[in-house]
PDB file of C-alpha atoms in Angstrom:
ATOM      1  CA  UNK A   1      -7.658   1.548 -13.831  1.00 97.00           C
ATOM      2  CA  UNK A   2      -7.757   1.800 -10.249  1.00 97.00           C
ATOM      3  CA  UNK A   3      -5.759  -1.017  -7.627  1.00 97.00           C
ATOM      4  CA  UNK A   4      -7.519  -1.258  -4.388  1.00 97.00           C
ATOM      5  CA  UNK A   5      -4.617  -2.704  -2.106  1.00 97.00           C
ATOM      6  CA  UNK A   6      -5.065  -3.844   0.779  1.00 97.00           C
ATOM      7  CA  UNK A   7      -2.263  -3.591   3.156  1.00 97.00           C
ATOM      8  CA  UNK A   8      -0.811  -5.032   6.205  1.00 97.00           C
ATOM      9  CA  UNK A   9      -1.922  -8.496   5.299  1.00 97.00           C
ATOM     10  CA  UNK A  10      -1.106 -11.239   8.246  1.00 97.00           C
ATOM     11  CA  UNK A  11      -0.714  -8.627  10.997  1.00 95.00           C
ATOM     12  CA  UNK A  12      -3.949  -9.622  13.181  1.00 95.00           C
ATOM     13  CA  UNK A  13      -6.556 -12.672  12.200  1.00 95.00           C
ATOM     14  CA  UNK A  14      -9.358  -9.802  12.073  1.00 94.00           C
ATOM     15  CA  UNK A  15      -6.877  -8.411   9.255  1.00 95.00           C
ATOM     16  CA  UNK A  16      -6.546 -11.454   7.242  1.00 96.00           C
ATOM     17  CA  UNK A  17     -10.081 -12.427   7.797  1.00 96.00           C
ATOM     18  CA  UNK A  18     -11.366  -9.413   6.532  1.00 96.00           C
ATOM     19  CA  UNK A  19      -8.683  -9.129   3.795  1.00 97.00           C
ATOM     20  CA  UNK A  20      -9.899 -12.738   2.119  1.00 96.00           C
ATOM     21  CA  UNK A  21     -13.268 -11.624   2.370  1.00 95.00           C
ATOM     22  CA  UNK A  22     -13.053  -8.778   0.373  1.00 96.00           C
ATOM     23  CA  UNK A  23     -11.324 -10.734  -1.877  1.00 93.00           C
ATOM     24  CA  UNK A  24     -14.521 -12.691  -2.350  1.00 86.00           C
ATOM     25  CA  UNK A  25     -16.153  -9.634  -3.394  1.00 86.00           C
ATOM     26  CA  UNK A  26     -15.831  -7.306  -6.365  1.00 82.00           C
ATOM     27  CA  UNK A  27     -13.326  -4.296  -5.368  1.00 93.00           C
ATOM     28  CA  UNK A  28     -10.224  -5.727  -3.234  1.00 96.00           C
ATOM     29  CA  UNK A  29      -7.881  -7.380  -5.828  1.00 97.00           C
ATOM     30  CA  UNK A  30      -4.169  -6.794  -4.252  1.00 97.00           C
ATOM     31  CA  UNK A  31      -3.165  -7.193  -0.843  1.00 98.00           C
ATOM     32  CA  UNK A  32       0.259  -7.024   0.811  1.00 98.00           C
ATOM     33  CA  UNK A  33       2.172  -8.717   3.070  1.00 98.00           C
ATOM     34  CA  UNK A  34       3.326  -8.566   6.404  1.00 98.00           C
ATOM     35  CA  UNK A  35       5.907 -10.969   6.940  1.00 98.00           C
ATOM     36  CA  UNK A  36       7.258 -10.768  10.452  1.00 97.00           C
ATOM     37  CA  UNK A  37       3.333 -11.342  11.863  1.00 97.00           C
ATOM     38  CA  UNK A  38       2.139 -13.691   8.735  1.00 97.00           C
ATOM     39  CA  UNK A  39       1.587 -17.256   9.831  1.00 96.00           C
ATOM     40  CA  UNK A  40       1.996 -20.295   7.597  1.00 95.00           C
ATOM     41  CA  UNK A  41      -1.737 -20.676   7.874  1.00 95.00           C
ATOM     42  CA  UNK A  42      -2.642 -17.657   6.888  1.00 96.00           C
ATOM     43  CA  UNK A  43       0.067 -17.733   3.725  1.00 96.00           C
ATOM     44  CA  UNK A  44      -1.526 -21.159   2.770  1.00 95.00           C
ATOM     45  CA  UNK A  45      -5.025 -19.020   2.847  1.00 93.00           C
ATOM     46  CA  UNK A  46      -3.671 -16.661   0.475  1.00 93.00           C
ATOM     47  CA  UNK A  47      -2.189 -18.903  -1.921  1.00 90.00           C
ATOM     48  CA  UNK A  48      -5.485 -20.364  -2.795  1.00 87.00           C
ATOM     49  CA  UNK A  49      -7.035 -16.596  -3.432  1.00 89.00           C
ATOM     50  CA  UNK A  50      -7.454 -16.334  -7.314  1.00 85.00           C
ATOM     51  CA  UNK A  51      -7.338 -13.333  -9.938  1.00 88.00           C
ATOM     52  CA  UNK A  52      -5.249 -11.232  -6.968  1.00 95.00           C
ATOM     53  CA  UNK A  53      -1.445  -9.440  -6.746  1.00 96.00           C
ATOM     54  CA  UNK A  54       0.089 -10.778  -3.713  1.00 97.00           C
ATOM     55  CA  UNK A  55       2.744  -7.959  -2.323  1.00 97.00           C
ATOM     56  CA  UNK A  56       5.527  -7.319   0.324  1.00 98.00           C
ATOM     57  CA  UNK A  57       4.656  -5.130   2.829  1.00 98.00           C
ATOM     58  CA  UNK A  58       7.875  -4.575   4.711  1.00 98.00           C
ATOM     59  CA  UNK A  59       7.786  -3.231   7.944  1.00 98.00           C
ATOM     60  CA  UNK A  60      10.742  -1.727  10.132  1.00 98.00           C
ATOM     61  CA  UNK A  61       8.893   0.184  12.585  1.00 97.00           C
ATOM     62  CA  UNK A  62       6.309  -2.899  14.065  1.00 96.00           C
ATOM     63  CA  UNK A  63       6.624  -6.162  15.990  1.00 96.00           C
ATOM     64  CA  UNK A  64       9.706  -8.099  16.157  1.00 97.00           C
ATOM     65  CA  UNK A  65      12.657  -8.338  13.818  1.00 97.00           C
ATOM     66  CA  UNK A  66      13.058 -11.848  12.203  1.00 98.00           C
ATOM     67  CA  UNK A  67      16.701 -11.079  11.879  1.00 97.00           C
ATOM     68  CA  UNK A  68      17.481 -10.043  16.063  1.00 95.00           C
ATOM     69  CA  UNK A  69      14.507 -11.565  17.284  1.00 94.00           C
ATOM     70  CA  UNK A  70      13.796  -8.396  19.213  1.00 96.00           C
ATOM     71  CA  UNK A  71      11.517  -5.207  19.075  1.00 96.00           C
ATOM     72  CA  UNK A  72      11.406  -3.292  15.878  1.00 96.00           C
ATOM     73  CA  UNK A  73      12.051   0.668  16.987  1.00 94.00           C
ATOM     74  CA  UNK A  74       9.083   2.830  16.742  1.00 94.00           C
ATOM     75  CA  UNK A  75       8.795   4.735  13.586  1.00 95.00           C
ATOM     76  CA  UNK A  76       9.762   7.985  15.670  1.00 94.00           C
ATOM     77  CA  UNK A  77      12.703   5.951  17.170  1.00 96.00           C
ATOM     78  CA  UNK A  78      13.299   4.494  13.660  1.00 96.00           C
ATOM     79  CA  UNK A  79      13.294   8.168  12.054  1.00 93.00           C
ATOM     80  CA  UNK A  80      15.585   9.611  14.559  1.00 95.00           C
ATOM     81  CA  UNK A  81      18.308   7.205  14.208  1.00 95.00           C
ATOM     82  CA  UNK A  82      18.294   8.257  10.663  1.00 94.00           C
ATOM     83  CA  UNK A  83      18.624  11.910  11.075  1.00 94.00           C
ATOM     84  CA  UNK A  84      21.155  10.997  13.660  1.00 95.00           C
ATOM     85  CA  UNK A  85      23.442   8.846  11.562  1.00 93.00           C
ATOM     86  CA  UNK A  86      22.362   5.852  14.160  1.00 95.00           C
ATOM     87  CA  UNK A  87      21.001   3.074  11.498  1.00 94.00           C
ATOM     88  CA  UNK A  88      22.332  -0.224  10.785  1.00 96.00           C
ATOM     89  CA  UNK A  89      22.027  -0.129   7.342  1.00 97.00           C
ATOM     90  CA  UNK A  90      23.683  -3.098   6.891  1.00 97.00           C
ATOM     91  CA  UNK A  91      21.095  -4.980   9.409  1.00 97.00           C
ATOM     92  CA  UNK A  92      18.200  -3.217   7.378  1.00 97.00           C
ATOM     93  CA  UNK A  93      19.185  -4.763   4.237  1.00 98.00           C
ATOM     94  CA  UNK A  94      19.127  -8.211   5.761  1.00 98.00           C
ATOM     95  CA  UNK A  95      16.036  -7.296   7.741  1.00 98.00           C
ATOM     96  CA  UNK A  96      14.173  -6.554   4.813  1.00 98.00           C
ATOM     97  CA  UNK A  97      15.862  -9.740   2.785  1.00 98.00           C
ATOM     98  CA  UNK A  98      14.292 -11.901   5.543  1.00 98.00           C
ATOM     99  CA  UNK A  99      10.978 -10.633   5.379  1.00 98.00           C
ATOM    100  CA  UNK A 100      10.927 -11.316   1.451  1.00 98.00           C
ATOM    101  CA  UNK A 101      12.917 -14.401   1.715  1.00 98.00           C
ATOM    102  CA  UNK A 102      10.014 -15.699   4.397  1.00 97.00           C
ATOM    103  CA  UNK A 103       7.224 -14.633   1.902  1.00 97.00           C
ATOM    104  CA  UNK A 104       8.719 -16.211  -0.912  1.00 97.00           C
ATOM    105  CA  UNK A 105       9.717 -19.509   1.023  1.00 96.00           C
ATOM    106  CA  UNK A 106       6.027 -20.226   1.513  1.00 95.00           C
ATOM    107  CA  UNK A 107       5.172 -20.438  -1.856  1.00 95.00           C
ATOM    108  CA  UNK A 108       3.471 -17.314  -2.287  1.00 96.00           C
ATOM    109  CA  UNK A 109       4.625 -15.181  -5.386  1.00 96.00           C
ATOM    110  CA  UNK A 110       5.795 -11.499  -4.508  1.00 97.00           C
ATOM    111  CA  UNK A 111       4.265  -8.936  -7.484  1.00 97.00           C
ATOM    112  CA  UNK A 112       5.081  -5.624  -5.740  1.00 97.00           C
ATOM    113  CA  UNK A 113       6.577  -4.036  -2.894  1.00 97.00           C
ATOM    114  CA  UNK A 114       5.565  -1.368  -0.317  1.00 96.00           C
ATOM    115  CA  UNK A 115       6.043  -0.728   3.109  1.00 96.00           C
ATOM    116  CA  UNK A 116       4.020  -0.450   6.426  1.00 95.00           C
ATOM    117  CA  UNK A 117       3.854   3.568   7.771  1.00 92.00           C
ATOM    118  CA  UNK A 118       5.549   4.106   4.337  1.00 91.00           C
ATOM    119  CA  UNK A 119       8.976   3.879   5.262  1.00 92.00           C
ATOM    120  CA  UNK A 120      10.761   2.924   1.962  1.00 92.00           C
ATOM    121  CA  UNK A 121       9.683   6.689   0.854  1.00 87.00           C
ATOM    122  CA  UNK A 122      12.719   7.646   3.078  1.00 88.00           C
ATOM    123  CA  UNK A 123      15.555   7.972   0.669  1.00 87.00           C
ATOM    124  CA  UNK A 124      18.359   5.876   2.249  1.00 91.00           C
ATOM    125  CA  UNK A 125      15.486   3.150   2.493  1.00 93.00           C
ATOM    126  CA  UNK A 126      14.104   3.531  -0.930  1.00 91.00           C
ATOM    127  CA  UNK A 127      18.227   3.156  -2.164  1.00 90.00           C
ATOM    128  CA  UNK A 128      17.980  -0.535  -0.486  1.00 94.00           C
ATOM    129  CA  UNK A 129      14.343  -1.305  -1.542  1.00 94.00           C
ATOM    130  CA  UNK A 130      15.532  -0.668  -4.702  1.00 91.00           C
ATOM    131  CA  UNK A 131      18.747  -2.661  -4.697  1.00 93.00           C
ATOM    132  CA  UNK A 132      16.422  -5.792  -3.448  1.00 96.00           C
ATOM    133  CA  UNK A 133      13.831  -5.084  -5.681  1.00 94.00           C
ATOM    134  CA  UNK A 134      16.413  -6.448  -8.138  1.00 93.00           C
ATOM    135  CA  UNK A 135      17.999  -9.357  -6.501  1.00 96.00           C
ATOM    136  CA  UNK A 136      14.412 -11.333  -6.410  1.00 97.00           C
ATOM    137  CA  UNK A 137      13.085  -9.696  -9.420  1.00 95.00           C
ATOM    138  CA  UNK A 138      10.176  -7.941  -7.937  1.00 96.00           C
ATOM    139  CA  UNK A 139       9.973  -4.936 -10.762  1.00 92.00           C
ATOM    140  CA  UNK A 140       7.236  -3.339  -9.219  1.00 94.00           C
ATOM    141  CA  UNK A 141       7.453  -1.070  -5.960  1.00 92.00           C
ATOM    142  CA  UNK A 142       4.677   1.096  -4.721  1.00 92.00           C
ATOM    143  CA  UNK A 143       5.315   4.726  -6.224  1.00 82.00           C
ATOM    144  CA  UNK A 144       5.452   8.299  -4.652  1.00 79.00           C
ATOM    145  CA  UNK A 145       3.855   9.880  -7.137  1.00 82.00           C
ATOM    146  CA  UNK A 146       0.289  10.665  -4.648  1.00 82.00           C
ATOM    147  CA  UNK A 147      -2.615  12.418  -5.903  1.00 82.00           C
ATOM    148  CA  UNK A 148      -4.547  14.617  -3.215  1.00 79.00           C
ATOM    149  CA  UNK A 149      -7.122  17.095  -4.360  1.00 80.00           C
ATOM    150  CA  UNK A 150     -10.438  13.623  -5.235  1.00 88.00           C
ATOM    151  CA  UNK A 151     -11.978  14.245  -2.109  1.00 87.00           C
ATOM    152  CA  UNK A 152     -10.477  17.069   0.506  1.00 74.00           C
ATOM    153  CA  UNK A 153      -9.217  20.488  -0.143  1.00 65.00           C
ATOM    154  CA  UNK A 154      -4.743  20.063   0.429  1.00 58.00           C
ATOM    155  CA  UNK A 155      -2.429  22.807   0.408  1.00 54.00           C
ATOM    156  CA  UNK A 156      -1.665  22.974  -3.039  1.00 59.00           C
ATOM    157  CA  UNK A 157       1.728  24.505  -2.045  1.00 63.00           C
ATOM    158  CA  UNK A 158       3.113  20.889   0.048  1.00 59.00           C
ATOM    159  CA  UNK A 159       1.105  18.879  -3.006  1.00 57.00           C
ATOM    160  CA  UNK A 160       3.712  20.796  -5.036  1.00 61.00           C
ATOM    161  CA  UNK A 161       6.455  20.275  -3.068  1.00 64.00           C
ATOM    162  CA  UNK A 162       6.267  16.354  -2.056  1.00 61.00           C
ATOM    163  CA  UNK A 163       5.729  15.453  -5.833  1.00 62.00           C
ATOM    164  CA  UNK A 164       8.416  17.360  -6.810  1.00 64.00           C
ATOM    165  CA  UNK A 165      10.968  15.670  -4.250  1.00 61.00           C
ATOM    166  CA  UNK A 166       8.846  12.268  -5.331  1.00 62.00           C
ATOM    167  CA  UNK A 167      10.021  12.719  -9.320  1.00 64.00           C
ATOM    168  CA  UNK A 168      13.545  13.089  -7.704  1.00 64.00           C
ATOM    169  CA  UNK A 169      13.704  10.024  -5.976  1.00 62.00           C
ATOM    170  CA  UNK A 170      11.670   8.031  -8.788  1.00 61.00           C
ATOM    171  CA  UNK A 171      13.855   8.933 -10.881  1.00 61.00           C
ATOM    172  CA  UNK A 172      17.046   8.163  -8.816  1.00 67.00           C
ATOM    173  CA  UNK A 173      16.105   4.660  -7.738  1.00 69.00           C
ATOM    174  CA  UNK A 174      12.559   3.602  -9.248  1.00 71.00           C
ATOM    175  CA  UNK A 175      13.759   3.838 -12.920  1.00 69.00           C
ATOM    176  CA  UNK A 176      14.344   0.628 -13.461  1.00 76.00           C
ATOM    177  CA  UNK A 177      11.194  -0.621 -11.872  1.00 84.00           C
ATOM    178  CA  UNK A 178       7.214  -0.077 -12.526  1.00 87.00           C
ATOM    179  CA  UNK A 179       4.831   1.404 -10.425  1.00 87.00           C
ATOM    180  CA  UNK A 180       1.102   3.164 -10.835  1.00 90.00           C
ATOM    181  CA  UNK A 181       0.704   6.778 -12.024  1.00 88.00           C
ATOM    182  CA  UNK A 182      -0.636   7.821  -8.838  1.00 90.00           C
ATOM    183  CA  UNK A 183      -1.645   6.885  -5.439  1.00 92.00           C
ATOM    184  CA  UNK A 184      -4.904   8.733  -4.437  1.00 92.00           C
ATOM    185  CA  UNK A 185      -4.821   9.947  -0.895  1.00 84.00           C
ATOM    186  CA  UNK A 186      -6.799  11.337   1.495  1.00 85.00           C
ATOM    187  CA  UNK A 187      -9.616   8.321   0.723  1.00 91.00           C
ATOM    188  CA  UNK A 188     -12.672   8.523   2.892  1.00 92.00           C
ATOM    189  CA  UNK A 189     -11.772   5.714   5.723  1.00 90.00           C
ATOM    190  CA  UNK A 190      -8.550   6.750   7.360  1.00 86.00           C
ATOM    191  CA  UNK A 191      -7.565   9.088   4.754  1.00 81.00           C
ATOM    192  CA  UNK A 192     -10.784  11.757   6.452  1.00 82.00           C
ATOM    193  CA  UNK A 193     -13.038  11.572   9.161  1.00 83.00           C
ATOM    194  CA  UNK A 194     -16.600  11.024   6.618  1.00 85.00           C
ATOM    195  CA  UNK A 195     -19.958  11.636   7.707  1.00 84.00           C
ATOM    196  CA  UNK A 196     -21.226   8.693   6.483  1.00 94.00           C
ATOM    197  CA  UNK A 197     -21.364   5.662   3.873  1.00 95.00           C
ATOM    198  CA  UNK A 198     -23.485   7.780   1.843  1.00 95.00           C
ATOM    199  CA  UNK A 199     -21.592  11.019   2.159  1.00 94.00           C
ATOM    200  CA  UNK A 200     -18.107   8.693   1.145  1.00 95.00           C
ATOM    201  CA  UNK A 201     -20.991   7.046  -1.531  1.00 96.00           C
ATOM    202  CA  UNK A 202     -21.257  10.313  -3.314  1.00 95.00           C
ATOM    203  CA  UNK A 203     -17.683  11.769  -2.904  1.00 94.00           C
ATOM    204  CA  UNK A 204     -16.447   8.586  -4.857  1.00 96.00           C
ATOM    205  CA  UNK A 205     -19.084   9.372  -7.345  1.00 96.00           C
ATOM    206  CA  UNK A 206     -18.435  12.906  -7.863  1.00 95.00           C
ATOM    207  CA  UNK A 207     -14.104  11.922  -7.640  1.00 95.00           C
ATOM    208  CA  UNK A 208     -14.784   9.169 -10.661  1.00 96.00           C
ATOM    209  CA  UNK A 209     -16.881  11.108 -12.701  1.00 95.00           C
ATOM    210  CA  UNK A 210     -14.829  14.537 -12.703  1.00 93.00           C
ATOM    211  CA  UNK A 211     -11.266  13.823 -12.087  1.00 93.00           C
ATOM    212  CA  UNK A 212     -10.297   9.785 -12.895  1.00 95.00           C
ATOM    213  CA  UNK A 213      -8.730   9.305 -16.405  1.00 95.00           C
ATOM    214  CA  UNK A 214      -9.001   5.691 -17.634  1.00 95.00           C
ATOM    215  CA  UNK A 215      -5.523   6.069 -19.418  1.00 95.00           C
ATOM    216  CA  UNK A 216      -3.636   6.264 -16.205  1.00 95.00           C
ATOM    217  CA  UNK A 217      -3.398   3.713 -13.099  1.00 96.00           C
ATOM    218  CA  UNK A 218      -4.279   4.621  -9.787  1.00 96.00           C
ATOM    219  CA  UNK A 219      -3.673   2.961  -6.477  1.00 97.00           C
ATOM    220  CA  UNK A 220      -5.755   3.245  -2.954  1.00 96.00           C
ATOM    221  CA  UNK A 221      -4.197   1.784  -0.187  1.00 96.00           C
ATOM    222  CA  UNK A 222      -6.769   0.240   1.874  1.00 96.00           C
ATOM    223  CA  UNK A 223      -6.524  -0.576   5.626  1.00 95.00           C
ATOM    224  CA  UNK A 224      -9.287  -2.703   6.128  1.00 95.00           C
ATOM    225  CA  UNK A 225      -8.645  -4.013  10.023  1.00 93.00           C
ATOM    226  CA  UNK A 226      -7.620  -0.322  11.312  1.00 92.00           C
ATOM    227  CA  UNK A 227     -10.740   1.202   9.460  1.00 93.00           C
ATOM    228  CA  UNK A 228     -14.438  -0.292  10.211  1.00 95.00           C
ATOM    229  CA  UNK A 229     -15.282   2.131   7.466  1.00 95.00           C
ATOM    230  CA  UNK A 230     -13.403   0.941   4.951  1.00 96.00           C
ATOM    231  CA  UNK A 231     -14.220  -2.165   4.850  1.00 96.00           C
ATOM    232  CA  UNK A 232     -17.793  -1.590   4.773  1.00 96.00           C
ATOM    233  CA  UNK A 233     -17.617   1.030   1.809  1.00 96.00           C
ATOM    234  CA  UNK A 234     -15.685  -1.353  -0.062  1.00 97.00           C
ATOM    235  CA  UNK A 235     -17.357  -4.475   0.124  1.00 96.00           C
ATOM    236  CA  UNK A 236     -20.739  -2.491  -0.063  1.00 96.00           C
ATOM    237  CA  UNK A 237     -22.959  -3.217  -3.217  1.00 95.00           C
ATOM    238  CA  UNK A 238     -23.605   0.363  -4.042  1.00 97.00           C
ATOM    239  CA  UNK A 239     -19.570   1.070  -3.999  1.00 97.00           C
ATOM    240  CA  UNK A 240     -19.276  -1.646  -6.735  1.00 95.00           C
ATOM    241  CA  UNK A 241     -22.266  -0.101  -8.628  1.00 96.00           C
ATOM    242  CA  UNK A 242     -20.379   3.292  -8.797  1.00 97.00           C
ATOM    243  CA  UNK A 243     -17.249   1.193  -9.972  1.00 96.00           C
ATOM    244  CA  UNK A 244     -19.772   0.036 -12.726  1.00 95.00           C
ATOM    245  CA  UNK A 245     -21.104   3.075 -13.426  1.00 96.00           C
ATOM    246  CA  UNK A 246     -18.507   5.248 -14.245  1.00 97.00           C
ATOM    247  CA  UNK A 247     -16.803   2.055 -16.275  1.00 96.00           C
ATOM    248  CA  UNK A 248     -13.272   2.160 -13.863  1.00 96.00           C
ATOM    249  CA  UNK A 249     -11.612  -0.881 -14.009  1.00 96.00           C
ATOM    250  CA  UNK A 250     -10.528  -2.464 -11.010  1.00 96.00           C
ATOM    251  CA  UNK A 251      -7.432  -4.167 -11.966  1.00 95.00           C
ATOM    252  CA  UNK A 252      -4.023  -5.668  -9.565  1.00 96.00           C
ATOM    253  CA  UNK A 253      -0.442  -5.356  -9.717  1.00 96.00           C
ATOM    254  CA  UNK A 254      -0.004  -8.097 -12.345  1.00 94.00           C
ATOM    255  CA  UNK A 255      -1.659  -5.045 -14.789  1.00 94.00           C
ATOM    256  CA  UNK A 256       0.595  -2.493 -14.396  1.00 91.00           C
TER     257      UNK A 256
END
């Protein structure tokens, strides 16, 4: 099974436009949240969507906090606080409470958490993503178990070596929650540079036909506002086809 997730939900109105769209169609079935930009409006838009996982996406590196009302730092800012020691950890943990708590207030139903620029893969983050992830019963948090080697050649030496720190830190503090086997990167879109829909058309069909297995669960993050080509490759007819023809299932957080 392969979840097509579309993050970053609510951060512009080309985002969420684009995001309910493809929910119309055949391929997007998850999406995820971003709560300090998400309006009411567009919540209420998303509550009506049927058949789809509805995640958190949190963010501590974007837009302003809804705890201190102020700038989020940078995610180069935000990174060297933590090598320096600088981070409120404290003020995370309610940061990231608020952004959930905001989500959940509006009626909408949280299945999974992630985070935008991937920042609960940073250990210290990941400890408090976890310890939420059990206060509101959200038992599924996006894994870092990433596969690399579908569509572009990767140093098989750093594959190696982030996997291998990944199993760590699932271990440590994802045991007691669920999450996909992998998460393919390096998609065409924003993953590579691709020379075109039909180049991505027949990298796809070569990936599903030589290296997906239907007894494990795969997850693509999608970025569907940042990446024009995304979201025409995904809501194309002959992308679904290929879904169809190699018999993947396209399935949503709710089915892992």
């Amino acid at each position: 099974m392969i979840i097509f997730n579309a993050d970053d939900y609510g951060l512009t109105d080309i985002d969420v436009d684009r995001i309910l769209y493809s929910i119309d169609r055949n391929v997007i079935k998850s999406t995820t949240i971003v709560s300090n930009y998400v309006t009411e409006g567009d919540l209420v838009k998303l509550r009506s969507a049927k058949n789809i996982s509805t995640g958190i996406h949190l963010n501590l590196v974007e837009g302003l906090s809804l705890l201190e009302k102020k700038p989020l730092n940078d995610k180069r800012t935000f990174i060297k606080k933590i090598i320096l020691n600088k981070i409120n950890y404290t003020n995370i943990e309610k940061e990231m409470a608020l952004q959930i708590e905001n989500v959940l207030d509006n009626g909408v139903t949280i299945s999974h958490i992630d985070s935008h620029q991937n920042m609960h893969y940073i250990p210290s983050i990941l400890k408090i993503v976890s310890r939420l992830s059990e206060k509101y019963h959200i038992n599924k948090i996006r894994g870092l178990d990433s596969e690399y080697f579908w569509f572009t050649k990767y140093s098989k030496g750093r594959a190696l070596m982030k996997n291998t720190i990944s199993k760590i830190f699932n271990s440590k503090y994802l045991n007691n929650t669920r999450h996909t086997n992998r998460i393919i990167m390096n998609a065409p879109g924003l993953g590579f540079d691709c020379m075109s829909i039909d180049h991505a058309l027949r990298l796809w069909d070569d990936a599903l036909r030589n290296k997906y297995n239907p007894n494990m669960v795969y997850e693509i993050p999608c970025h569907l506002y940042l990446s024009d080509f995304e979201y025409e490759l995904y809501n194309s007819r002959e992308f679904f086809q290929i879904i169809r023809k190699n018999k993947v299932k396209i399935g949503c957080f709710y089915d892992v």
